[in-house]
PDB file of C-alpha atoms in Angstrom:
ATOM      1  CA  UNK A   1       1.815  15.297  -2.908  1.00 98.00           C
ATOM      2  CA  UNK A   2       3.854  12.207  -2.690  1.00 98.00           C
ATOM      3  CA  UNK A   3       3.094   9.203  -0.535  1.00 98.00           C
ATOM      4  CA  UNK A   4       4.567   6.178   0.317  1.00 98.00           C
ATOM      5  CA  UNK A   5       1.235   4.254   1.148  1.00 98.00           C
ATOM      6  CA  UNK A   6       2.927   1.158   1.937  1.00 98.00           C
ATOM      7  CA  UNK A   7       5.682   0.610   4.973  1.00 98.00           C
ATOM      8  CA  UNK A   8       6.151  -1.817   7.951  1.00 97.00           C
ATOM      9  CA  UNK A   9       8.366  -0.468  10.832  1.00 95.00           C
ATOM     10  CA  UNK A  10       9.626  -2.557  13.789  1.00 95.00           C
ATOM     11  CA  UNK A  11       7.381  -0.648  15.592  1.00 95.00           C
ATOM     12  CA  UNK A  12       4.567  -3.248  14.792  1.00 93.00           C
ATOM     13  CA  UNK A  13       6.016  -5.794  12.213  1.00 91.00           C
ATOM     14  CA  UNK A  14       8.702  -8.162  13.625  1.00 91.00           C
ATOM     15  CA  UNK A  15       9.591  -8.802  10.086  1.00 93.00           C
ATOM     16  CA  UNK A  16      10.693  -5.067   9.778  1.00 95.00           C
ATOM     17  CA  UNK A  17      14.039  -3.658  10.106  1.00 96.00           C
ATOM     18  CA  UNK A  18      13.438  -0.219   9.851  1.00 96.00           C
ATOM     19  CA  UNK A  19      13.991   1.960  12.746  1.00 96.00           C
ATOM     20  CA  UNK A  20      11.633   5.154  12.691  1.00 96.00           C
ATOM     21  CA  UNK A  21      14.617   7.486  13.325  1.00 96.00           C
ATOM     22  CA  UNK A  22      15.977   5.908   9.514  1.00 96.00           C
ATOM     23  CA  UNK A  23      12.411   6.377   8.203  1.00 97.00           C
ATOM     24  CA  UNK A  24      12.049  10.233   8.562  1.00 97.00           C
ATOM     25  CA  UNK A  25      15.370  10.558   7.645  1.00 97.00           C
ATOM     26  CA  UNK A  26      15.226   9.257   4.708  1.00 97.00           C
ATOM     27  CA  UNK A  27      12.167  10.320   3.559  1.00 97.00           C
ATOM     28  CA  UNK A  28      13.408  13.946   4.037  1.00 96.00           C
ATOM     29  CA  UNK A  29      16.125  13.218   1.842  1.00 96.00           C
ATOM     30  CA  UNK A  30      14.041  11.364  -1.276  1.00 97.00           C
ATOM     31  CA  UNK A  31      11.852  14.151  -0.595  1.00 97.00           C
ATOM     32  CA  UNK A  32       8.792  12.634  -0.014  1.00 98.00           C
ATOM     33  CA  UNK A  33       5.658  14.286   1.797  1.00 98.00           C
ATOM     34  CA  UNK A  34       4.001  11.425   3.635  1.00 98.00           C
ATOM     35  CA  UNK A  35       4.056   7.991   4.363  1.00 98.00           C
ATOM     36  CA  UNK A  36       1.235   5.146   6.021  1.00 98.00           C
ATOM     37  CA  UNK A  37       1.778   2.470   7.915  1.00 98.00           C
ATOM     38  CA  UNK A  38       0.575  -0.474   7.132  1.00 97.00           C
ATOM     39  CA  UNK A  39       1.188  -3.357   9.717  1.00 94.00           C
ATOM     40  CA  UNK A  40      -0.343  -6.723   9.593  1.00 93.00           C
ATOM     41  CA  UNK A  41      -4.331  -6.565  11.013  1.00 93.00           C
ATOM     42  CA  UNK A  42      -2.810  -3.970  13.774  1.00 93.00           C
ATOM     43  CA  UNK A  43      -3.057  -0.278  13.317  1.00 95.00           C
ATOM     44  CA  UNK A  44      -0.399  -0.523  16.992  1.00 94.00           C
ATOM     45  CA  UNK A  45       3.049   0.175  14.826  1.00 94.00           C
ATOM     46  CA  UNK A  46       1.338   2.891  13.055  1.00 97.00           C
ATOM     47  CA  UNK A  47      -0.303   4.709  15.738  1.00 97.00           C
ATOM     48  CA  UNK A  48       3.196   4.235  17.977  1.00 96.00           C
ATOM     49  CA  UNK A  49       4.927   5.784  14.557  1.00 97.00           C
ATOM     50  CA  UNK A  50       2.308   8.436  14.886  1.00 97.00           C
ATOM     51  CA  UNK A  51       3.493   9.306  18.373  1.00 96.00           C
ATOM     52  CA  UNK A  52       7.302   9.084  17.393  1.00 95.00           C
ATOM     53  CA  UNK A  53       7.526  11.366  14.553  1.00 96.00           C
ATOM     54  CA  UNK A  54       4.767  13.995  16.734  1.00 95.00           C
ATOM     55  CA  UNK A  55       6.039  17.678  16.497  1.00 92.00           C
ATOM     56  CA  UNK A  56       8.498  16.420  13.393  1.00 93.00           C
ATOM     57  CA  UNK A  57       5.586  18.143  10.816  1.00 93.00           C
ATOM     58  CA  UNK A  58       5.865  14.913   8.696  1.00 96.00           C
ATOM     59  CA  UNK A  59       2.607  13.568   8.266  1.00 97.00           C
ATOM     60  CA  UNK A  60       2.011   9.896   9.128  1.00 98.00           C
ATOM     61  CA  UNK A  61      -1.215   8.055   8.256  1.00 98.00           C
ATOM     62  CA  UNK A  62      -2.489   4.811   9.423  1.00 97.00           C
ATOM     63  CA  UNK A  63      -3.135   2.058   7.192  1.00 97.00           C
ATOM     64  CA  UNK A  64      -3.421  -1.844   8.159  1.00 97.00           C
ATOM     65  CA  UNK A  65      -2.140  -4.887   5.627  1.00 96.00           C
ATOM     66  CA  UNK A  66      -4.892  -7.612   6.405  1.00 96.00           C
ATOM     67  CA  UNK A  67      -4.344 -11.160   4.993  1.00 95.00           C
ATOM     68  CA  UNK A  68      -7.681 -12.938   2.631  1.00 95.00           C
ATOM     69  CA  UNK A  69      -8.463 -15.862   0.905  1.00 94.00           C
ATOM     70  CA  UNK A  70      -8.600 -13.705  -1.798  1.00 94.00           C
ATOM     71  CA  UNK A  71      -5.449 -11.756  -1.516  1.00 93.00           C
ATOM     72  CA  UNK A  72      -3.706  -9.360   0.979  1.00 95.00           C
ATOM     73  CA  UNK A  73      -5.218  -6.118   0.861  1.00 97.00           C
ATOM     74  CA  UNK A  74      -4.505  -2.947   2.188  1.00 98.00           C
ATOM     75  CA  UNK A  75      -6.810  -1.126   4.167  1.00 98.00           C
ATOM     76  CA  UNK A  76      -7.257   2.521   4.960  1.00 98.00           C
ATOM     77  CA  UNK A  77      -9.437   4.322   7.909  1.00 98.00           C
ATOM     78  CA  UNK A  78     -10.388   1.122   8.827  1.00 96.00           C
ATOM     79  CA  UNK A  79     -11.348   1.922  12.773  1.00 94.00           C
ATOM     80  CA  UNK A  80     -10.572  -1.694  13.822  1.00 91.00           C
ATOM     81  CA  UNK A  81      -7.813  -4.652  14.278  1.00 91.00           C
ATOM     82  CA  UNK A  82      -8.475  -7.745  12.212  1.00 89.00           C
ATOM     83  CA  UNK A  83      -8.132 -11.581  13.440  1.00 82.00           C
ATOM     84  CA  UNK A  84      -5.217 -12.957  12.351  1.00 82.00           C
ATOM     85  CA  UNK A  85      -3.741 -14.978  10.706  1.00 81.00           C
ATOM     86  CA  UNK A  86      -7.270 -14.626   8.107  1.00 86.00           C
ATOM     87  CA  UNK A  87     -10.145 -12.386   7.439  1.00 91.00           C
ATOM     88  CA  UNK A  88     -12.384 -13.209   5.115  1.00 94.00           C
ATOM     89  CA  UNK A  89     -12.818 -10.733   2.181  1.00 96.00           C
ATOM     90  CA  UNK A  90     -16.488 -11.023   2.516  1.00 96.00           C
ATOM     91  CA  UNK A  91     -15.846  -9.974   6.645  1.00 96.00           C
ATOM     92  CA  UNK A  92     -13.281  -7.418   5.452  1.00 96.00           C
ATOM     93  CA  UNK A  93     -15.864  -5.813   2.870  1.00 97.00           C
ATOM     94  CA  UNK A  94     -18.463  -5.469   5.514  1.00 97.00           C
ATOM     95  CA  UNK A  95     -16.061  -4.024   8.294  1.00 96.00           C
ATOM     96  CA  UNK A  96     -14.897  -1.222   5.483  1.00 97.00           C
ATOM     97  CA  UNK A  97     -18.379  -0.349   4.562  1.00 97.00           C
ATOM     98  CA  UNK A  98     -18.977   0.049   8.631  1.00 97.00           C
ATOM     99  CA  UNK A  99     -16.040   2.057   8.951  1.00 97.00           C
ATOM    100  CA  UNK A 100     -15.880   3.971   5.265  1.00 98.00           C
ATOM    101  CA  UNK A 101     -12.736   2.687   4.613  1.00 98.00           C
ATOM    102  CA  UNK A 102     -10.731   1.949   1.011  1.00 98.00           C
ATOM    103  CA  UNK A 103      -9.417  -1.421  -0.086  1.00 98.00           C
ATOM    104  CA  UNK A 104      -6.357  -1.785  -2.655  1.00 98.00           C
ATOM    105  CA  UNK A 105      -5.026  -5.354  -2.967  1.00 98.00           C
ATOM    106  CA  UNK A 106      -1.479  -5.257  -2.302  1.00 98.00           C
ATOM    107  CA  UNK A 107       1.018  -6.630  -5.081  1.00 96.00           C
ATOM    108  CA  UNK A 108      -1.641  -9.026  -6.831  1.00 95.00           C
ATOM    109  CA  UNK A 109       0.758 -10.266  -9.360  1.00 93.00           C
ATOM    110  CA  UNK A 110       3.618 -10.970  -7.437  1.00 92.00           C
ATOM    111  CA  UNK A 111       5.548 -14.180  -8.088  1.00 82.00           C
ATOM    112  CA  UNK A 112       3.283 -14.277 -11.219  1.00 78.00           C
ATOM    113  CA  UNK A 113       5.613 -15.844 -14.679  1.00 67.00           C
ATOM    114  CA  UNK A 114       4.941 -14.299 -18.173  1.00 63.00           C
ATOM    115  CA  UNK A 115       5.768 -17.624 -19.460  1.00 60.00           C
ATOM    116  CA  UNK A 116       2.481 -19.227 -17.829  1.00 56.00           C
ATOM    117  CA  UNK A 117      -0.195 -16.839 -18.273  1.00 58.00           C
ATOM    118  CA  UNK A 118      -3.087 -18.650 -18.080  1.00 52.00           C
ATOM    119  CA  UNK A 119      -2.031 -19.807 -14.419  1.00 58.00           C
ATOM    120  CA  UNK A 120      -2.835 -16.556 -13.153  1.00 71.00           C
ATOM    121  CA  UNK A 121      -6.179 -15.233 -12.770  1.00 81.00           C
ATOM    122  CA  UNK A 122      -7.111 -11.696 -10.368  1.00 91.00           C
ATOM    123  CA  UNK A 123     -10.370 -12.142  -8.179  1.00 93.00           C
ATOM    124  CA  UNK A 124     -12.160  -9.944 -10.623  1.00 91.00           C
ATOM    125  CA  UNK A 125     -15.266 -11.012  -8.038  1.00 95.00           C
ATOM    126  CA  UNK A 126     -13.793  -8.228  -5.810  1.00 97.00           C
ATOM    127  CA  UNK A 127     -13.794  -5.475  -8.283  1.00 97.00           C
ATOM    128  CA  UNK A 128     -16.654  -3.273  -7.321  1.00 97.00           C
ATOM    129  CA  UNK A 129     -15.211  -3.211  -3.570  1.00 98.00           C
ATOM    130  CA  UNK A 130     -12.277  -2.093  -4.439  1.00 98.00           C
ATOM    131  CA  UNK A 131     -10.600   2.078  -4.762  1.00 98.00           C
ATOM    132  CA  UNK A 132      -7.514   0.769  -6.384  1.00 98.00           C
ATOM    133  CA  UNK A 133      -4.837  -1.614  -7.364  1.00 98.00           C
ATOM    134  CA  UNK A 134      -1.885  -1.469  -5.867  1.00 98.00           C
ATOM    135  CA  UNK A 135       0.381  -1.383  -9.231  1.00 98.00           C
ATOM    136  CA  UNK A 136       3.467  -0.701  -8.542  1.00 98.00           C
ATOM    137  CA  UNK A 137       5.263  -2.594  -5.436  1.00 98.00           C
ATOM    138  CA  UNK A 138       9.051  -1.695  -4.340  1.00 98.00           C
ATOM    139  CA  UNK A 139       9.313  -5.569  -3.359  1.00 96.00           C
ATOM    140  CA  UNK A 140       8.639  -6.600  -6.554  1.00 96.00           C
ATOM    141  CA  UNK A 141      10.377  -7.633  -9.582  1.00 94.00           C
ATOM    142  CA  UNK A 142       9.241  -5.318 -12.766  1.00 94.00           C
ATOM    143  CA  UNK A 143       7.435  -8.143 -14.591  1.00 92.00           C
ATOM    144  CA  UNK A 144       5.029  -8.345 -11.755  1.00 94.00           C
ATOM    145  CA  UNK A 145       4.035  -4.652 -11.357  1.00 96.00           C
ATOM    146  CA  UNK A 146       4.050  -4.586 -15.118  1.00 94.00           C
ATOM    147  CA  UNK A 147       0.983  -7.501 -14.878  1.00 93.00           C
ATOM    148  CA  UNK A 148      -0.697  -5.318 -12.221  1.00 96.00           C
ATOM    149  CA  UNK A 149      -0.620  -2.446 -14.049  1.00 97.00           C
ATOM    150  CA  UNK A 150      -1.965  -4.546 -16.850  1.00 94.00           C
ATOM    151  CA  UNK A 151      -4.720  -5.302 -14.780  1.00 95.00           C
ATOM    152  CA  UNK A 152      -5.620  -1.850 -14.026  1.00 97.00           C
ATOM    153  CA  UNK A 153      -6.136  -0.716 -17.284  1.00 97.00           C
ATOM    154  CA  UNK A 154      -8.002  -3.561 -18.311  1.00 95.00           C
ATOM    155  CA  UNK A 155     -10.047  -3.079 -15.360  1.00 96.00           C
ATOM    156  CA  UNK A 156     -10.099   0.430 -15.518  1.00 97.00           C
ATOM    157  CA  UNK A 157      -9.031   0.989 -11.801  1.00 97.00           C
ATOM    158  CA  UNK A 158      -6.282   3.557 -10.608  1.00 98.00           C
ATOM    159  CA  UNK A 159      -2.853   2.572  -9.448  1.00 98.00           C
ATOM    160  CA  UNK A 160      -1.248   2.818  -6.231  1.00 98.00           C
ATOM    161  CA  UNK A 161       2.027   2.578  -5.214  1.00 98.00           C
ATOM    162  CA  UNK A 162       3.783   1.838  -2.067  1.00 98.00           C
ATOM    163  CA  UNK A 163       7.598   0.649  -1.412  1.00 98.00           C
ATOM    164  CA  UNK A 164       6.600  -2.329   1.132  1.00 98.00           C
ATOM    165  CA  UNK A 165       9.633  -1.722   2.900  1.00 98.00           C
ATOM    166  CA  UNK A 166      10.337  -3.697   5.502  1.00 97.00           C
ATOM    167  CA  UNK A 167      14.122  -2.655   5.557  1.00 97.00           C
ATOM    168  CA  UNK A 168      15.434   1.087   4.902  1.00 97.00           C
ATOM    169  CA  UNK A 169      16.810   0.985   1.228  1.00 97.00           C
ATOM    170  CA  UNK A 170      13.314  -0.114   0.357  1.00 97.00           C
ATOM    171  CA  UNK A 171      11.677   3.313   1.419  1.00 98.00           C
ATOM    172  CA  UNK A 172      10.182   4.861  -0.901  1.00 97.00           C
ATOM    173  CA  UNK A 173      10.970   2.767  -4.019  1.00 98.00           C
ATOM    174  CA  UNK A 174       7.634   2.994  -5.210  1.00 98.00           C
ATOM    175  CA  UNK A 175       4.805   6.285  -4.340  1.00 98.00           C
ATOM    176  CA  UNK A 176       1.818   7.710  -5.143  1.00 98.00           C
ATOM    177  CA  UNK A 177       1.437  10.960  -6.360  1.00 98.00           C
ATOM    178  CA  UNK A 178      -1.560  12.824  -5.142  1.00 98.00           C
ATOM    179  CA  UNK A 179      -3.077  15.802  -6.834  1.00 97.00           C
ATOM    180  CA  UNK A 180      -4.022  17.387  -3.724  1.00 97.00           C
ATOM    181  CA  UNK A 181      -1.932  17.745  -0.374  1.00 97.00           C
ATOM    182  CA  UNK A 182      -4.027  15.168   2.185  1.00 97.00           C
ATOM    183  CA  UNK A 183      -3.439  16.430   5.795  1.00 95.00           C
ATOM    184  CA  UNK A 184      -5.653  13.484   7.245  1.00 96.00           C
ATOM    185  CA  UNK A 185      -6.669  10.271   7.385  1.00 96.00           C
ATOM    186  CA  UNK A 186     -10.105  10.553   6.054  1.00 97.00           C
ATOM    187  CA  UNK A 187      -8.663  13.207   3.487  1.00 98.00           C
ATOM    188  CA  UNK A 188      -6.563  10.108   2.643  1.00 98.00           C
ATOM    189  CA  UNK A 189      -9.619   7.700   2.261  1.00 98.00           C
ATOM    190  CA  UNK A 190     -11.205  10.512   0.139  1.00 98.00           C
ATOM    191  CA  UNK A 191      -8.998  11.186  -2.201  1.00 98.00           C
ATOM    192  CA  UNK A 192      -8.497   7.286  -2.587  1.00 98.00           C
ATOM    193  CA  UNK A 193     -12.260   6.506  -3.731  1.00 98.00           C
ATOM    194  CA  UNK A 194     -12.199   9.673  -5.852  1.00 98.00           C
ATOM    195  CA  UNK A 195      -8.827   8.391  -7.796  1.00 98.00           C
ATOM    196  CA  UNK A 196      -7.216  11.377  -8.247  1.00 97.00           C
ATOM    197  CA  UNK A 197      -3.573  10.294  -8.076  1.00 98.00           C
ATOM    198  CA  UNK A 198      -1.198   8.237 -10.001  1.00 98.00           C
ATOM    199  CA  UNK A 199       1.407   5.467  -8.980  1.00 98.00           C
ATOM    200  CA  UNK A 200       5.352   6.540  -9.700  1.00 98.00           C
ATOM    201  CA  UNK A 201       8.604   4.895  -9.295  1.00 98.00           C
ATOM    202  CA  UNK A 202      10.477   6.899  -7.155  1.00 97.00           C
ATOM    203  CA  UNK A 203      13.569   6.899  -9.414  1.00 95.00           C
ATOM    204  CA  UNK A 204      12.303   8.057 -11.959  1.00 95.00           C
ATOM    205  CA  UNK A 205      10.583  11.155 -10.310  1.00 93.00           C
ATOM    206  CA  UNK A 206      14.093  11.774  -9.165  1.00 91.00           C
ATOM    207  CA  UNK A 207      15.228  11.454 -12.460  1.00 88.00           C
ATOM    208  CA  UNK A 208      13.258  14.023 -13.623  1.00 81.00           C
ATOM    209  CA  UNK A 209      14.413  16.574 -11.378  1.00 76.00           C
ATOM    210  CA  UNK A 210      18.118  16.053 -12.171  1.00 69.00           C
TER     211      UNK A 210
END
């Protein structure tokens, strides 16, 4: 199953461009099976999304992008809104374990140079609270998913990926690929601490088919 696990619609970020109408459609035609919203500290745009695309068959999950000292992370079946513009990670850890949620840090290597390596050090303090990494990031450049998939393997944590679109040629850049359907939220969350899928760049899943 494929699954964009990482969009913002205007339906709850005012950075977002993208209309819902464009998001199902396009979807549909990259040919991908889900998608979760994941607004800043606000599950609003996702459940409004929710009541859009109702009676459409597309499944849309909830998901919440909550800012940290340590990072942004994304959140999922988190039961709650967050404070903004900062939760703690310590606060966030303690609302997830309340709520059985997952926690994937969203592109942890963005901006990060190559050329200055030893500027750049993950939180590794926040390891053994995490499901995942999010490793590949459609609003990155390559050299920073490459460093978070880096990560991952040194870490040995599972990869996520999620296009961050905020705009609609962003959809779907980046997807995880699930290797069981999820018709849920909580199916979502379980398959997520269990790490049974993989992180894909859309393109090249495409690619394949051709």
């Amino acid at each position: 199953m494929i699954v964009d696990l990482h969009i913002h619609t205007n339906l709850g970020s005012v950075c977002s461009q993208l209309e819902p109408d464009e998001l199902l459609e396009r979807t549909e035609e990259l040919g991908i099976d889900a998608v979760c919203i994941t607004d800043h500290h606000s599950h609003r745009g996702a459940d409004r999304m929710i009541d859009y695309a109702r009676g459409s068959g597309f499944p849309i999950f909830r998901g919440v992008e909550i800012y940290t000292e340590l990072g942004d992370m994304l959140v999922y079946g988190m039961k709650r809104d967050t404070k903004y513009p900062l939760t703690t990670f310590e606060e966030l850890v303690e609302m997830a374990e309340l709520d059985g949620a997952a926690i994937v840090p969203a592109h942890p290597c963005r901006g990060w140079d190559p050329k200055h390596e030893h500027k750049h050090v993950f939180p590794e303090q926040i390891v053994e609270y995490i499901a995942a990494i999010e490793t590949l990031n459609g609003a990155n450049k390559a050299r920073s998913n490459e460093w978070a998939e880096r990560i991952a393997r040194e870490l040995d944590i599972p990869g996520t990926g999620g296009s961050d679109a905020h705009a609609l040629w962003q959809v779907g850049k980046c997807v995880t690929i699930f290797e069981s359907d999820i018709g849920s939220e909580e199916e979502l969350v379980a398959e997520l601490k269990e790490g049974r899928f993989r992180a894909a760049y859309m393109e090249d899943l495409l690619d394949k088919k051709d």
